[in-house]
Amino acid sequence: MEEYVNKLRIEYMLYSPQGVDPWVEVRFRDDRGSEVAHINIRWDQNRLYAYFTGAKEKAERLASILNALGASVEASEYGRYQRVVLYTDSITAIRRKEWLEAVKALVEELYRRGLINEEKRDRLLAEINAGPNTIEIAGVELNVQQKIR
C-alpha cells in the first residue's frame, strides 16, 4: 500500500466564504488524475480535525491511504455511513509536503480571519513543522528521532 500511496498526488483547495469558518478539502489523485479519496480539514475552536463521511468502501480506502501516510485512523460506523476522523496529532503525523502545505494554508487563513490569535497560529505551525514526535517537558520542546543503522 505504501508504494501505491507514494505515487498519489495530493491536491488541496482552501474554502473561505464570508460568514462560514474556512476549511480545506484535500484530494488524493492517482497517476491518471482520477480522484481516489478526499477529506476535509476544519477547525473546531480548539483543534484541527479532518473528517470524511460516506460509503464504506470509500472510507476504508481513505483510512488505508492515511495510515500508509503515517496517521493512525480507521473507518467506523456513523449511522448508515462510515466515517474517518483525525485530530491535530494524527493530522501532523502525516509528513507529505503537499498535506502539510494544505494544513498550513488553513492555519494561516484561520489567523487572517481572526479565528485564532498569533500565539495559537505559531503553536499550530510549530506542531505541523515538528510532527508528532515532539514532546514538551517543563516548557522545553524535545524532538525524538530514531536513527536506523
mmCIF file of C-alpha atoms in Angstrom:
data_model
loop_
_atom_site.group_PDB
_atom_site.id
_atom_site.type_symbol
_atom_site.label_atom_id
_atom_site.label_comp_id
_atom_site.label_asym_id
_atom_site.label_seq_id
_atom_site.Cartn_x
_atom_site.Cartn_y
_atom_site.Cartn_z
ATOM 1 C CA MET A 1 0.000 0.000 0.000
ATOM 2 C CA GLU A 2 2.864 2.406 0.776
ATOM 3 C CA GLU A 3 4.205 2.166 -2.774
ATOM 4 C CA TYR A 4 0.745 2.956 -4.167
ATOM 5 C CA VAL A 5 0.283 5.883 -1.756
ATOM 6 C CA ASN A 6 3.698 7.332 -2.605
ATOM 7 C CA LYS A 7 2.539 7.623 -6.224
ATOM 8 C CA LEU A 8 -0.622 9.517 -5.283
ATOM 9 C CA ARG A 9 -0.767 13.233 -5.943
ATOM 10 C CA ILE A 10 -2.184 15.308 -3.098
ATOM 11 C CA GLU A 11 -4.064 18.473 -4.030
ATOM 12 C CA TYR A 12 -5.990 20.872 -1.847
ATOM 13 C CA MET A 13 -8.487 23.690 -2.157
ATOM 14 C CA LEU A 14 -8.949 26.278 0.583
ATOM 15 C CA TYR A 15 -12.552 27.455 1.005
ATOM 16 C CA SER A 16 -13.192 30.649 2.943
ATOM 17 C CA PRO A 17 -16.671 32.037 2.177
ATOM 18 C CA GLN A 18 -17.978 35.015 4.183
ATOM 19 C CA GLY A 19 -19.889 34.033 7.310
ATOM 20 C CA VAL A 20 -18.548 30.457 7.354
ATOM 21 C CA ASP A 21 -15.385 29.162 9.009
ATOM 22 C CA PRO A 22 -12.748 28.235 6.417
ATOM 23 C CA TRP A 23 -11.840 24.652 5.558
ATOM 24 C CA VAL A 24 -9.503 22.755 3.280
ATOM 25 C CA GLU A 25 -10.580 19.934 1.022
ATOM 26 C CA VAL A 26 -7.703 17.539 0.342
ATOM 27 C CA ARG A 27 -7.948 15.240 -2.677
ATOM 28 C CA PHE A 28 -5.809 12.211 -3.404
ATOM 29 C CA ARG A 29 -5.358 11.533 -7.134
ATOM 30 C CA ASP A 30 -3.823 8.579 -8.962
ATOM 31 C CA ASP A 31 -1.326 8.842 -11.832
ATOM 32 C CA ARG A 32 -4.182 9.366 -14.337
ATOM 33 C CA GLY A 33 -5.528 12.304 -12.333
ATOM 34 C CA SER A 34 -8.611 10.450 -11.077
ATOM 35 C CA GLU A 35 -9.671 11.165 -7.519
ATOM 36 C CA VAL A 36 -9.319 8.088 -5.310
ATOM 37 C CA ALA A 37 -10.222 9.732 -1.974
ATOM 38 C CA HIS A 38 -10.804 13.080 -0.300
ATOM 39 C CA ILE A 39 -11.105 14.528 3.196
ATOM 40 C CA ASN A 40 -11.993 17.921 4.690
ATOM 41 C CA ILE A 41 -9.896 19.644 7.354
ATOM 42 C CA ARG A 42 -11.582 22.173 9.654
ATOM 43 C CA TRP A 43 -11.136 24.000 12.947
ATOM 44 C CA ASP A 44 -13.445 23.346 15.920
ATOM 45 C CA GLN A 45 -12.437 26.253 18.227
ATOM 46 C CA ASN A 46 -9.558 24.421 19.925
ATOM 47 C CA ARG A 47 -8.077 21.891 17.499
ATOM 48 C CA LEU A 48 -7.805 20.865 13.892
ATOM 49 C CA TYR A 49 -9.881 17.957 12.739
ATOM 50 C CA ALA A 50 -10.223 16.159 9.432
ATOM 51 C CA TYR A 51 -13.230 14.083 8.506
ATOM 52 C CA PHE A 52 -14.912 12.092 5.793
ATOM 53 C CA THR A 53 -18.388 10.574 5.877
ATOM 54 C CA GLY A 54 -19.543 8.305 3.068
ATOM 55 C CA ALA A 55 -19.730 4.813 1.656
ATOM 56 C CA LYS A 56 -17.894 2.014 3.477
ATOM 57 C CA GLU A 57 -15.560 1.262 0.548
ATOM 58 C CA LYS A 58 -14.513 4.907 0.199
ATOM 59 C CA ALA A 59 -13.993 5.345 3.949
ATOM 60 C CA GLU A 60 -11.870 2.197 4.156
ATOM 61 C CA ARG A 61 -9.792 3.273 1.140
ATOM 62 C CA LEU A 62 -9.219 6.697 2.706
ATOM 63 C CA ALA A 63 -8.266 5.155 6.067
ATOM 64 C CA SER A 64 -5.754 2.874 4.316
ATOM 65 C CA ILE A 65 -4.217 5.830 2.473
ATOM 66 C CA LEU A 66 -3.977 7.947 5.641
ATOM 67 C CA ASN A 67 -2.456 5.070 7.631
ATOM 68 C CA ALA A 68 0.141 4.475 4.916
ATOM 69 C CA LEU A 69 0.992 8.186 5.119
ATOM 70 C CA GLY A 70 1.622 7.937 8.876
ATOM 71 C CA ALA A 71 -1.703 8.618 10.596
ATOM 72 C CA SER A 72 -3.403 6.170 12.919
ATOM 73 C CA VAL A 73 -7.036 6.034 11.862
ATOM 74 C CA GLU A 74 -9.821 3.633 10.993
ATOM 75 C CA ALA A 75 -13.217 3.841 9.359
ATOM 76 C CA SER A 76 -16.106 3.467 11.806
ATOM 77 C CA GLU A 77 -19.875 3.271 11.531
ATOM 78 C CA TYR A 78 -21.729 6.565 11.604
ATOM 79 C CA GLY A 79 -25.421 5.900 11.105
ATOM 80 C CA ARG A 80 -25.903 4.450 7.619
ATOM 81 C CA TYR A 81 -22.426 5.610 6.601
ATOM 82 C CA GLN A 82 -18.804 5.113 7.524
ATOM 83 C CA ARG A 83 -16.708 7.892 8.980
ATOM 84 C CA VAL A 84 -12.989 8.651 9.142
ATOM 85 C CA VAL A 85 -11.884 11.282 11.673
ATOM 86 C CA LEU A 86 -8.443 12.647 12.564
ATOM 87 C CA TYR A 87 -7.463 15.282 15.110
ATOM 88 C CA THR A 88 -4.406 17.518 15.340
ATOM 89 C CA ASP A 89 -1.921 14.799 16.419
ATOM 90 C CA SER A 90 -2.882 12.433 13.598
ATOM 91 C CA ILE A 91 -3.056 15.296 11.118
ATOM 92 C CA THR A 92 0.514 16.338 11.936
ATOM 93 C CA ALA A 93 1.706 12.708 11.801
ATOM 94 C CA ILE A 94 1.315 12.823 8.020
ATOM 95 C CA ARG A 95 4.588 14.198 6.703
ATOM 96 C CA ARG A 96 3.896 14.549 2.953
ATOM 97 C CA LYS A 97 4.824 18.045 1.793
ATOM 98 C CA GLU A 98 1.529 18.650 -0.030
ATOM 99 C CA TRP A 99 -0.512 17.597 3.019
ATOM 100 C CA LEU A 100 1.486 19.882 5.295
ATOM 101 C CA GLU A 101 1.019 22.779 2.847
ATOM 102 C CA ALA A 102 -2.757 22.251 2.959
ATOM 103 C CA VAL A 103 -2.827 22.262 6.769
ATOM 104 C CA LYS A 104 -0.580 25.348 6.946
ATOM 105 C CA ALA A 105 -2.833 27.164 4.451
ATOM 106 C CA LEU A 106 -5.822 26.519 6.711
ATOM 107 C CA VAL A 107 -3.973 27.713 9.822
ATOM 108 C CA GLU A 108 -2.866 30.914 8.067
ATOM 109 C CA GLU A 109 -6.437 31.550 6.862
ATOM 110 C CA LEU A 110 -7.810 30.997 10.373
ATOM 111 C CA TYR A 111 -5.338 33.602 11.623
ATOM 112 C CA ARG A 112 -6.061 36.028 8.771
ATOM 113 C CA ARG A 113 -9.790 35.816 9.506
ATOM 114 C CA GLY A 114 -9.245 36.382 13.242
ATOM 115 C CA LEU A 115 -10.463 32.943 14.293
ATOM 116 C CA ILE A 116 -7.181 32.159 16.059
ATOM 117 C CA ASN A 117 -4.665 34.518 17.607
ATOM 118 C CA GLU A 118 -0.976 34.813 16.746
ATOM 119 C CA GLU A 119 0.084 32.600 19.652
ATOM 120 C CA LYS A 120 -2.272 29.802 18.577
ATOM 121 C CA ARG A 121 -1.166 30.147 14.942
ATOM 122 C CA ASP A 122 2.506 29.928 15.914
ATOM 123 C CA ARG A 123 1.837 26.923 18.152
ATOM 124 C CA LEU A 124 -0.068 25.085 15.411
ATOM 125 C CA LEU A 125 2.594 25.863 12.807
ATOM 126 C CA ALA A 126 5.270 24.582 15.197
ATOM 127 C CA GLU A 127 3.288 21.345 15.678
ATOM 128 C CA ILE A 128 2.867 20.981 11.917
ATOM 129 C CA ASN A 129 6.565 21.583 11.257
ATOM 130 C CA ALA A 130 7.803 19.339 14.066
ATOM 131 C CA GLY A 131 5.400 16.452 13.604
ATOM 132 C CA PRO A 132 4.072 14.148 16.301
ATOM 133 C CA ASN A 133 7.461 13.149 17.728
ATOM 134 C CA THR A 134 7.871 16.419 19.580
ATOM 135 C CA ILE A 135 7.084 16.499 23.278
ATOM 136 C CA GLU A 136 7.201 19.373 25.722
ATOM 137 C CA ILE A 137 8.625 18.899 29.201
ATOM 138 C CA ALA A 138 8.727 21.857 31.583
ATOM 139 C CA GLY A 139 8.427 24.301 28.695
ATOM 140 C CA VAL A 140 11.252 22.714 26.682
ATOM 141 C CA GLU A 141 10.394 21.042 23.381
ATOM 142 C CA LEU A 142 12.204 17.799 22.620
ATOM 143 C CA ASN A 143 12.119 16.138 19.229
ATOM 144 C CA VAL A 144 12.530 12.367 19.378
ATOM 145 C CA GLN A 145 14.116 10.708 16.338
ATOM 146 C CA GLN A 146 15.308 7.173 15.742
ATOM 147 C CA LYS A 147 18.427 6.569 13.687
ATOM 148 C CA ILE A 148 18.495 3.281 11.848
ATOM 149 C CA ARG A 149 21.959 1.987 11.060
#
